[in-house]
């Protein structure tokens, strides 16, 4: 087949492709004669014989580098650790890896065998942090595809071949066997036949089958017949006809082959047959069969290319049922599972339904229902049938190296072929029942690789294969491409009056002068490889009056038919029996047929038969001398079929050829009007004939245009335009460039090695003059519009003609490896071309305004014209054309015009050498690129959305083209390209609004280009860009921030929350669905294509089964399998066109790829931005650029952009070394106050990362925190400010992070996040692991040293870092505890308040947060009506503010005021530290701490203390407020303050003068025992409760709180007494509360005194309201009795000391110290008496101011006396006497104790006596009786006591 002979690759422009030669073309000796006297024949032969000349560069040449393979990027969330999972998985899978390797989908789009990632090769030279973002943005970049999208794009046509359909079927005869045995030779023919139309579609393929004895060495069984088919159809079948030696009369009849019962020939019979077959030359027809190739129902299934169902496919059907002649064929035994369709799959067909014939027949009669039924032959013919791929291997797809470039632009063709393949390969199991078997032949696979592609793709065409001529070629409207010139003769019937055994001899004679002269050797032999023969014989029709024939005789015609050329038929009769010798044929008659008169495509004729020949038998004059058989009737019917590409049947074409010859040979008269007429009459040739001879006609017209006179030139030009227009219209396949014309220009048009003059000067002159006439306003007729429509053809011709001349000139004298120098055009020619170009431009301009599509096509043609010229003539000459174009279309013009301009640039810039183009002046940079950048920027400012998108797309495609171009992989080349496009960035920076006006898709396109440019720029160029101005540098980094925004990787889950971009691209986006927002728009097309095809998308591995066998972990059960189902689902669930839904609808593998690409894109962009930032930071360190050095906001904003987005692991690994370097270089600026906001955000994100489950990220976050700490030490020598900042950010983070999680039982526990954060904070201060951590993260071990220049001291202090870490952990724990209480917050108000308190204390270093939590606490207390505690909170807040103010020296207060505040609330710290001022962080800190806010909280405290009735505190507070008002001279406020002071002091007086002592609260000790109490277990607290809360109340309250905490296994008990508890002895599983009322202890109280404590107001000073010690007394006995008399009753006094004093910020304080004293019974007794004495004495000695208020004194005196001397009170003093002074106990008392007891009693009685006297003075009339009772009682008491103490009487 077409062997390609690409001359070589060293810059040779033209490849010569050898022509496919028909084997018979060399047979005609006449063709090799000298044809010079027939120029048109010369043209024709040259046209068919010359090599095709193909311009290798015309359609661009692009070698792409191996595509980069993408790694999965790991995007971790706080709770994921994909990295570890992957490590584990890979460890698990490494064993099974080899087995699965095939299943891993290739992740690259561009499908070229990988030879290592191309980026890694350049990595070593200039280190980039990551891969380039471009491959991930355009992962399926396909140069061919992108070019196809250009309007008016030229597409290459495949190599022209005569059978375009490409469905070839080869047939090979394997064997023939009969039940009776194969004894004699059999011969046969096979052809394609149309059953319905009863016509032959191809010539016959001959074969023979010899019995083994007869076989000779060169047996023909090996060769095969190759048939070509246009379209499969049910009526096409293979017609097999068998013949055998004629039957001997009286011999063995052929019926032995068709008998039902088995027949066995005897040896003798066999010999007889063999002998006869040797002596009998004639053959007779024996049997036939039709093999349908395509089944009815499958024909239309595959759309255009109806599926070839056949022996090659699921089912071979028989002929349709009414044709009873053809038995149905049998099942084919196959499992029918062809996994893949390989390029060869042959099927063996066993034909057992051979129909034996009784007599000779013509082919048409075979299917006649009237014919006698044929008997089936008992035998089997085995054929091997195979479908071959199209013979026309796409020459364009074979690059010079011979590698195949996948060519997706003919996708439609490819998929049709896939449909073929499918139909052919689905397995052969659908066959109808019958008796035909098929086995699948060996399915050889040919992989398409390398230079032997063509040969391998057709291993099938061997030399001795017979290519059957396809008769339909003659009726097709297609140009003839090869030389064939023959005649097929079919004798049909001879009707004679008597029976004969008749056969016919056919020969071709030159003339009829001499009968004995030998005929011409012009008949094709039946066996391949033999010489042409003089004659041919038909079969024999034995014993028939009407002899029928179906022979085909093929005759090679002479190049020029003379009048005398004729066919001669000789009719013979032969006896079919052996007498003495072999039978001899006898001539019966002759018939002659002159050819020149009957030469038609197809003709049926009838001739009379002559008895004998005489010379000049053809001439009419001799007719009457001739003697005819059968009375001269036309008894011989025959058919002729002419197949010739030399002899036009059409008369007008013949005329034109004739006149052309006469003109060329100068034999015609000089004016040549006949030629003009012939040229003009070409218009009227019918289209099929015109198309068939298109190429030679065009060649001849071009010669006339090239060297004719002006009139002739114009006529030829006009005729040519007319022909082209007709061809374009009449054989339109919808393409703008008709394929026949393209083939003509691309392959056929040639100067035949310089033998013919170039046509471009003539063409441009004729066309130019026509164009100028039009421009001048002359009428040029309709032809002008046609010229414009066909302009592409002429322009391409001009270019090819130039290129051919150029290669002729320099072909031979060019050193190897050098490029051909540009062609020097003659001045006149170039001027002519300029003028023509100008005229055409004007046309484009004019017509565009009317919006005609012709203008746009013409525009593309002109662009391609320039494109082509760039490779041929001096580029600067082309630039003149380009600048002419740009001037015509200057600036922002009409939308249509602008679109044309973009297309123009797009086409030109696609030139192979675009990058290497010079400028217009030798000093300039690339001219084209500067024009392009200018125009694209203009377009981006355009309003038309589609044009903006187009402009952006052009840039991206160009960038990809350069990036993946194997020629430009060196860093120098990449740098050069980057510098070429760098001005674009400048323009964008100058006009940023243009950029901001773009929609999101366009922005992404522009940004990816910018990233690509700056990636490859050198540092010097970047620095230059940053030197211009601060604002411009800022904008540069704004662009980088935009990159981060637009390429951020959002997990699919987030995308639902995503809103559309600024100008929502939904309305204006491409129509293809949007699967991805972030990748290039082409991805969406690629994915929808891939989904639609559902064949494997380009880029998955060769073994495509992967596509259908989805790996289980990828597909979910409800995953729709095909896009159709998916879309149906989408409609049903109304998830319209969201990209999420579309994604879900994708095949899992495609979805996986999409995510992979997006991850990699996002990663690459982030790393690229990071790389830029580092370069910038280094440049800024040397102060060589223009930026804001005060804040370095370029760096800070980018770092924030990077931190705040979800980034992959790869990014974090690269990030921290850069982070460290930036801080090393610019720490001073970044840590400064101005950058607080930045630092705070950095701290926030570092803490956020410290929560991550992935250890790599978490540990890097720890390092990040350490870097901040190091800088803090380095610049400030301490970490105070940093601590404040970390506290603030920790507090913000705590609101984001979930610190608790639910346990299964519904309770809360600490979450993993909180645990990991604590671990990170602890690691931060872990000196031991520090160096290992640094090394892991790629930093040096001494990265944390903070040694200032010129010093050796390391300022880093692990101790301080530990302190910092601890305070952060404390804050974390406080927050955690608070969160854990969430469920019991409302029940356990004590714990709630405590958690607020802890938070407030943890955040103490940050005034704002400290105050915030104190105010929360204050609110909580107010809800509980704990007014005193709420007031304390308000005081604490005021204290914080006052301290800060005093520290700043900007307040009316001094340290003394702070000290007085501490007396109220000891929590107010007395150290006025710098921390408050350090906390000056943006949004936090001392700016809010003002005198007014302090006053506000003091007033709140005042109000709350008043509610708690603690008036003495109110007084102190008001005294702090007054100085403020004084300093402000706010007299109104002062008046109010003093009024309230008056009220307060009056209230205090009132409290003090009340007879009932004032109690502000009650206190209870509560002990907790039991593990369900958690942290409270075995701790004791003192609770401060409102004064009306009794013991029962608090018991009930606490039981209620803690019962809810018990689970099924625990119960709650309350210990009823206040004895000491030994926790070890308590029951497990029970939780105990012990609640005891306690009394506060005064500051000056003697706790060792045995007196009973009576809490009276008389002791209560103002100070006495602050308590931190409490006591309670517990009576007990030592004799084991639970209760005893006074003499056994001991007393234990327990004193508790609390952490802090009441009223405190919380309601309960922990007891941290507990002491106890024991009092013996007698001490108890003495104490009791002394207590009463003291109480009376106090009452008596109490000074009273005036006489007016005697009443309260009287009342209290009465109360005390009544309890002391009333007679009925014998439990009192009397019981003491009876217990201790009588009998046995008195003997036990020590004398000292006895003395003390007696003294106490005597003193008691004396005070009572005094009191009774005073009472008498105070009473009035009404109390006389009561007084009498008191006196009587006293007397009887004295009398009782005298029994025990006789001395009492004398004392009283």
PDB file of N, CA, C and O in Angstrom, residues 22 427 518 528 586 605 609 713 724 802 890 962 1047 1063 1157 1175 1244 1310 1355 1493 1566 1578 1663 1680 1710 1815 1829 1851:
ATOM      1  N   UNK A  22      -1.506   0.280  -9.085  1.00  0.00           N
ATOM      2  CA  UNK A  22      -2.296  -0.914  -9.395  1.00  0.00           C
ATOM      3  C   UNK A  22      -1.380  -1.875 -10.149  1.00  0.00           C
ATOM      4  O   UNK A  22      -0.591  -1.466 -10.972  1.00  0.00           O
ATOM      5  N   UNK A 427     -18.276 -10.836  19.470  1.00  0.00           N
ATOM      6  CA  UNK A 427     -18.342 -12.272  19.612  1.00  0.00           C
ATOM      7  C   UNK A 427     -19.400 -12.812  18.683  1.00  0.00           C
ATOM      8  O   UNK A 427     -20.362 -12.154  18.351  1.00  0.00           O
ATOM      9  N   UNK A 518      -0.994 -12.211 -35.268  1.00  0.00           N
ATOM     10  CA  UNK A 518      -1.289 -12.549 -33.857  1.00  0.00           C
ATOM     11  C   UNK A 518      -2.041 -11.392 -33.184  1.00  0.00           C
ATOM     12  O   UNK A 518      -1.776 -10.226 -33.460  1.00  0.00           O
ATOM     13  N   UNK A 528      -1.891 -15.107 -10.797  1.00  0.00           N
ATOM     14  CA  UNK A 528      -1.060 -13.922 -10.573  1.00  0.00           C
ATOM     15  C   UNK A 528       0.368 -14.186 -11.059  1.00  0.00           C
ATOM     16  O   UNK A 528       0.840 -15.324 -11.073  1.00  0.00           O
ATOM     17  N   UNK A 586     -13.715 -27.489 -32.421  1.00  0.00           N
ATOM     18  CA  UNK A 586     -14.012 -27.169 -33.817  1.00  0.00           C
ATOM     19  C   UNK A 586     -14.615 -25.770 -33.859  1.00  0.00           C
ATOM     20  O   UNK A 586     -15.472 -25.451 -33.039  1.00  0.00           O
ATOM     21  N   UNK A 605     -24.636  -5.501 -25.594  1.00  0.00           N
ATOM     22  CA  UNK A 605     -24.708  -5.521 -27.054  1.00  0.00           C
ATOM     23  C   UNK A 605     -25.167  -6.899 -27.522  1.00  0.00           C
ATOM     24  O   UNK A 605     -25.019  -7.884 -26.809  1.00  0.00           O
ATOM     25  N   UNK A 609     -23.294 -13.781 -35.701  1.00  0.00           N
ATOM     26  CA  UNK A 609     -22.110 -14.653 -35.737  1.00  0.00           C
ATOM     27  C   UNK A 609     -21.755 -14.943 -37.194  1.00  0.00           C
ATOM     28  O   UNK A 609     -22.604 -15.349 -37.999  1.00  0.00           O
ATOM     29  N   UNK A 713      -5.137  33.431 -20.135  1.00  0.00           N
ATOM     30  CA  UNK A 713      -4.962  33.400 -18.663  1.00  0.00           C
ATOM     31  C   UNK A 713      -6.293  33.669 -17.973  1.00  0.00           C
ATOM     32  O   UNK A 713      -6.719  32.928 -17.091  1.00  0.00           O
ATOM     33  N   UNK A 724     -13.838  25.111  -9.462  1.00  0.00           N
ATOM     34  CA  UNK A 724     -13.631  24.982  -8.006  1.00  0.00           C
ATOM     35  C   UNK A 724     -14.933  25.213  -7.260  1.00  0.00           C
ATOM     36  O   UNK A 724     -15.280  24.489  -6.330  1.00  0.00           O
ATOM     37  N   UNK A 802       5.423  28.537  -4.375  1.00  0.00           N
ATOM     38  CA  UNK A 802       6.650  29.221  -3.902  1.00  0.00           C
ATOM     39  C   UNK A 802       7.557  28.233  -3.181  1.00  0.00           C
ATOM     40  O   UNK A 802       8.773  28.194  -3.400  1.00  0.00           O
ATOM     41  N   UNK A 890      -7.153  48.835  13.207  1.00  0.00           N
ATOM     42  CA  UNK A 890      -6.484  49.384  14.398  1.00  0.00           C
ATOM     43  C   UNK A 890      -7.460  49.566  15.557  1.00  0.00           C
ATOM     44  O   UNK A 890      -8.648  49.793  15.354  1.00  0.00           O
ATOM     45  N   UNK A 962       4.065  26.379  24.365  1.00  0.00           N
ATOM     46  CA  UNK A 962       5.500  26.541  24.643  1.00  0.00           C
ATOM     47  C   UNK A 962       5.950  25.589  25.744  1.00  0.00           C
ATOM     48  O   UNK A 962       6.995  24.957  25.656  1.00  0.00           O
ATOM     49  N   UNK A1047      -7.569  29.826  42.763  1.00  0.00           N
ATOM     50  CA  UNK A1047      -7.187  28.421  42.573  1.00  0.00           C
ATOM     51  C   UNK A1047      -7.223  27.653  43.877  1.00  0.00           C
ATOM     52  O   UNK A1047      -6.640  26.600  43.995  1.00  0.00           O
ATOM     53  N   UNK A1063     -18.811  38.395  38.319  1.00  0.00           N
ATOM     54  CA  UNK A1063     -19.772  38.421  37.207  1.00  0.00           C
ATOM     55  C   UNK A1063     -20.143  36.994  37.001  1.00  0.00           C
ATOM     56  O   UNK A1063     -19.359  36.242  36.465  1.00  0.00           O
ATOM     57  N   UNK A1157      -6.365  16.468  39.361  1.00  0.00           N
ATOM     58  CA  UNK A1157      -5.884  17.669  38.650  1.00  0.00           C
ATOM     59  C   UNK A1157      -6.098  18.910  39.498  1.00  0.00           C
ATOM     60  O   UNK A1157      -5.224  19.760  39.621  1.00  0.00           O
ATOM     61  N   UNK A1175      11.454  34.966  46.989  1.00  0.00           N
ATOM     62  CA  UNK A1175      12.344  35.792  46.166  1.00  0.00           C
ATOM     63  C   UNK A1175      12.186  37.260  46.554  1.00  0.00           C
ATOM     64  O   UNK A1175      13.152  38.013  46.645  1.00  0.00           O
ATOM     65  N   UNK A1244      -2.849  32.733  65.115  1.00  0.00           N
ATOM     66  CA  UNK A1244      -4.117  31.990  65.058  1.00  0.00           C
ATOM     67  C   UNK A1244      -3.964  30.755  64.173  1.00  0.00           C
ATOM     68  O   UNK A1244      -4.338  29.647  64.539  1.00  0.00           O
ATOM     69  N   UNK A1310     -13.298  15.061  76.681  1.00  0.00           N
ATOM     70  CA  UNK A1310     -12.361  15.916  75.944  1.00  0.00           C
ATOM     71  C   UNK A1310     -12.179  15.353  74.525  1.00  0.00           C
ATOM     72  O   UNK A1310     -12.055  14.151  74.333  1.00  0.00           O
ATOM     73  N   UNK A1355      19.460  34.765  73.802  1.00  0.00           N
ATOM     74  CA  UNK A1355      18.361  35.334  74.601  1.00  0.00           C
ATOM     75  C   UNK A1355      17.229  34.332  74.807  1.00  0.00           C
ATOM     76  O   UNK A1355      16.281  34.616  75.526  1.00  0.00           O
ATOM     77  N   UNK A1493     -14.743  53.890  81.977  1.00  0.00           N
ATOM     78  CA  UNK A1493     -15.208  52.504  82.137  1.00  0.00           C
ATOM     79  C   UNK A1493     -14.947  52.045  83.565  1.00  0.00           C
ATOM     80  O   UNK A1493     -15.737  51.293  84.135  1.00  0.00           O
ATOM     81  N   UNK A1566     -18.987  21.861 103.079  1.00  0.00           N
ATOM     82  CA  UNK A1566     -19.482  20.688 102.360  1.00  0.00           C
ATOM     83  C   UNK A1566     -18.281  19.829 102.004  1.00  0.00           C
ATOM     84  O   UNK A1566     -17.313  20.304 101.390  1.00  0.00           O
ATOM     85  N   UNK A1578     -13.082  13.921  97.758  1.00  0.00           N
ATOM     86  CA  UNK A1578     -12.234  14.086  98.957  1.00  0.00           C
ATOM     87  C   UNK A1578     -11.783  15.530  99.160  1.00  0.00           C
ATOM     88  O   UNK A1578     -10.728  15.773  99.717  1.00  0.00           O
ATOM     89  N   UNK A1663     -14.626  45.995 109.234  1.00  0.00           N
ATOM     90  CA  UNK A1663     -13.690  45.021 108.691  1.00  0.00           C
ATOM     91  C   UNK A1663     -14.220  43.609 108.830  1.00  0.00           C
ATOM     92  O   UNK A1663     -13.835  42.724 108.094  1.00  0.00           O
ATOM     93  N   UNK A1680     -17.639   6.040 124.434  1.00  0.00           N
ATOM     94  CA  UNK A1680     -18.301   5.213 123.417  1.00  0.00           C
ATOM     95  C   UNK A1680     -19.785   5.427 123.340  1.00  0.00           C
ATOM     96  O   UNK A1680     -20.421   4.996 122.391  1.00  0.00           O
ATOM     97  N   UNK A1710     -12.297  26.607  98.340  1.00  0.00           N
ATOM     98  CA  UNK A1710     -11.718  25.339  98.750  1.00  0.00           C
ATOM     99  C   UNK A1710     -11.085  25.517 100.129  1.00  0.00           C
ATOM    100  O   UNK A1710     -10.424  26.517 100.409  1.00  0.00           O
ATOM    101  N   UNK A1815     -31.990  46.435 135.534  1.00  0.00           N
ATOM    102  CA  UNK A1815     -33.308  46.148 134.964  1.00  0.00           C
ATOM    103  C   UNK A1815     -34.375  46.915 135.716  1.00  0.00           C
ATOM    104  O   UNK A1815     -35.282  47.487 135.128  1.00  0.00           O
ATOM    105  N   UNK A1829     -40.531  38.074 139.047  1.00  0.00           N
ATOM    106  CA  UNK A1829     -40.159  36.696 138.667  1.00  0.00           C
ATOM    107  C   UNK A1829     -38.640  36.559 138.618  1.00  0.00           C
ATOM    108  O   UNK A1829     -38.080  35.573 139.109  1.00  0.00           O
ATOM    109  N   UNK A1851     -20.516  35.657 149.338  1.00  0.00           N
ATOM    110  CA  UNK A1851     -20.083  36.484 148.196  1.00  0.00           C
ATOM    111  C   UNK A1851     -21.192  37.433 147.775  1.00  0.00           C
ATOM    112  O   UNK A1851     -20.937  38.577 147.446  1.00  0.00           O
TER     113      UNK A1851
END
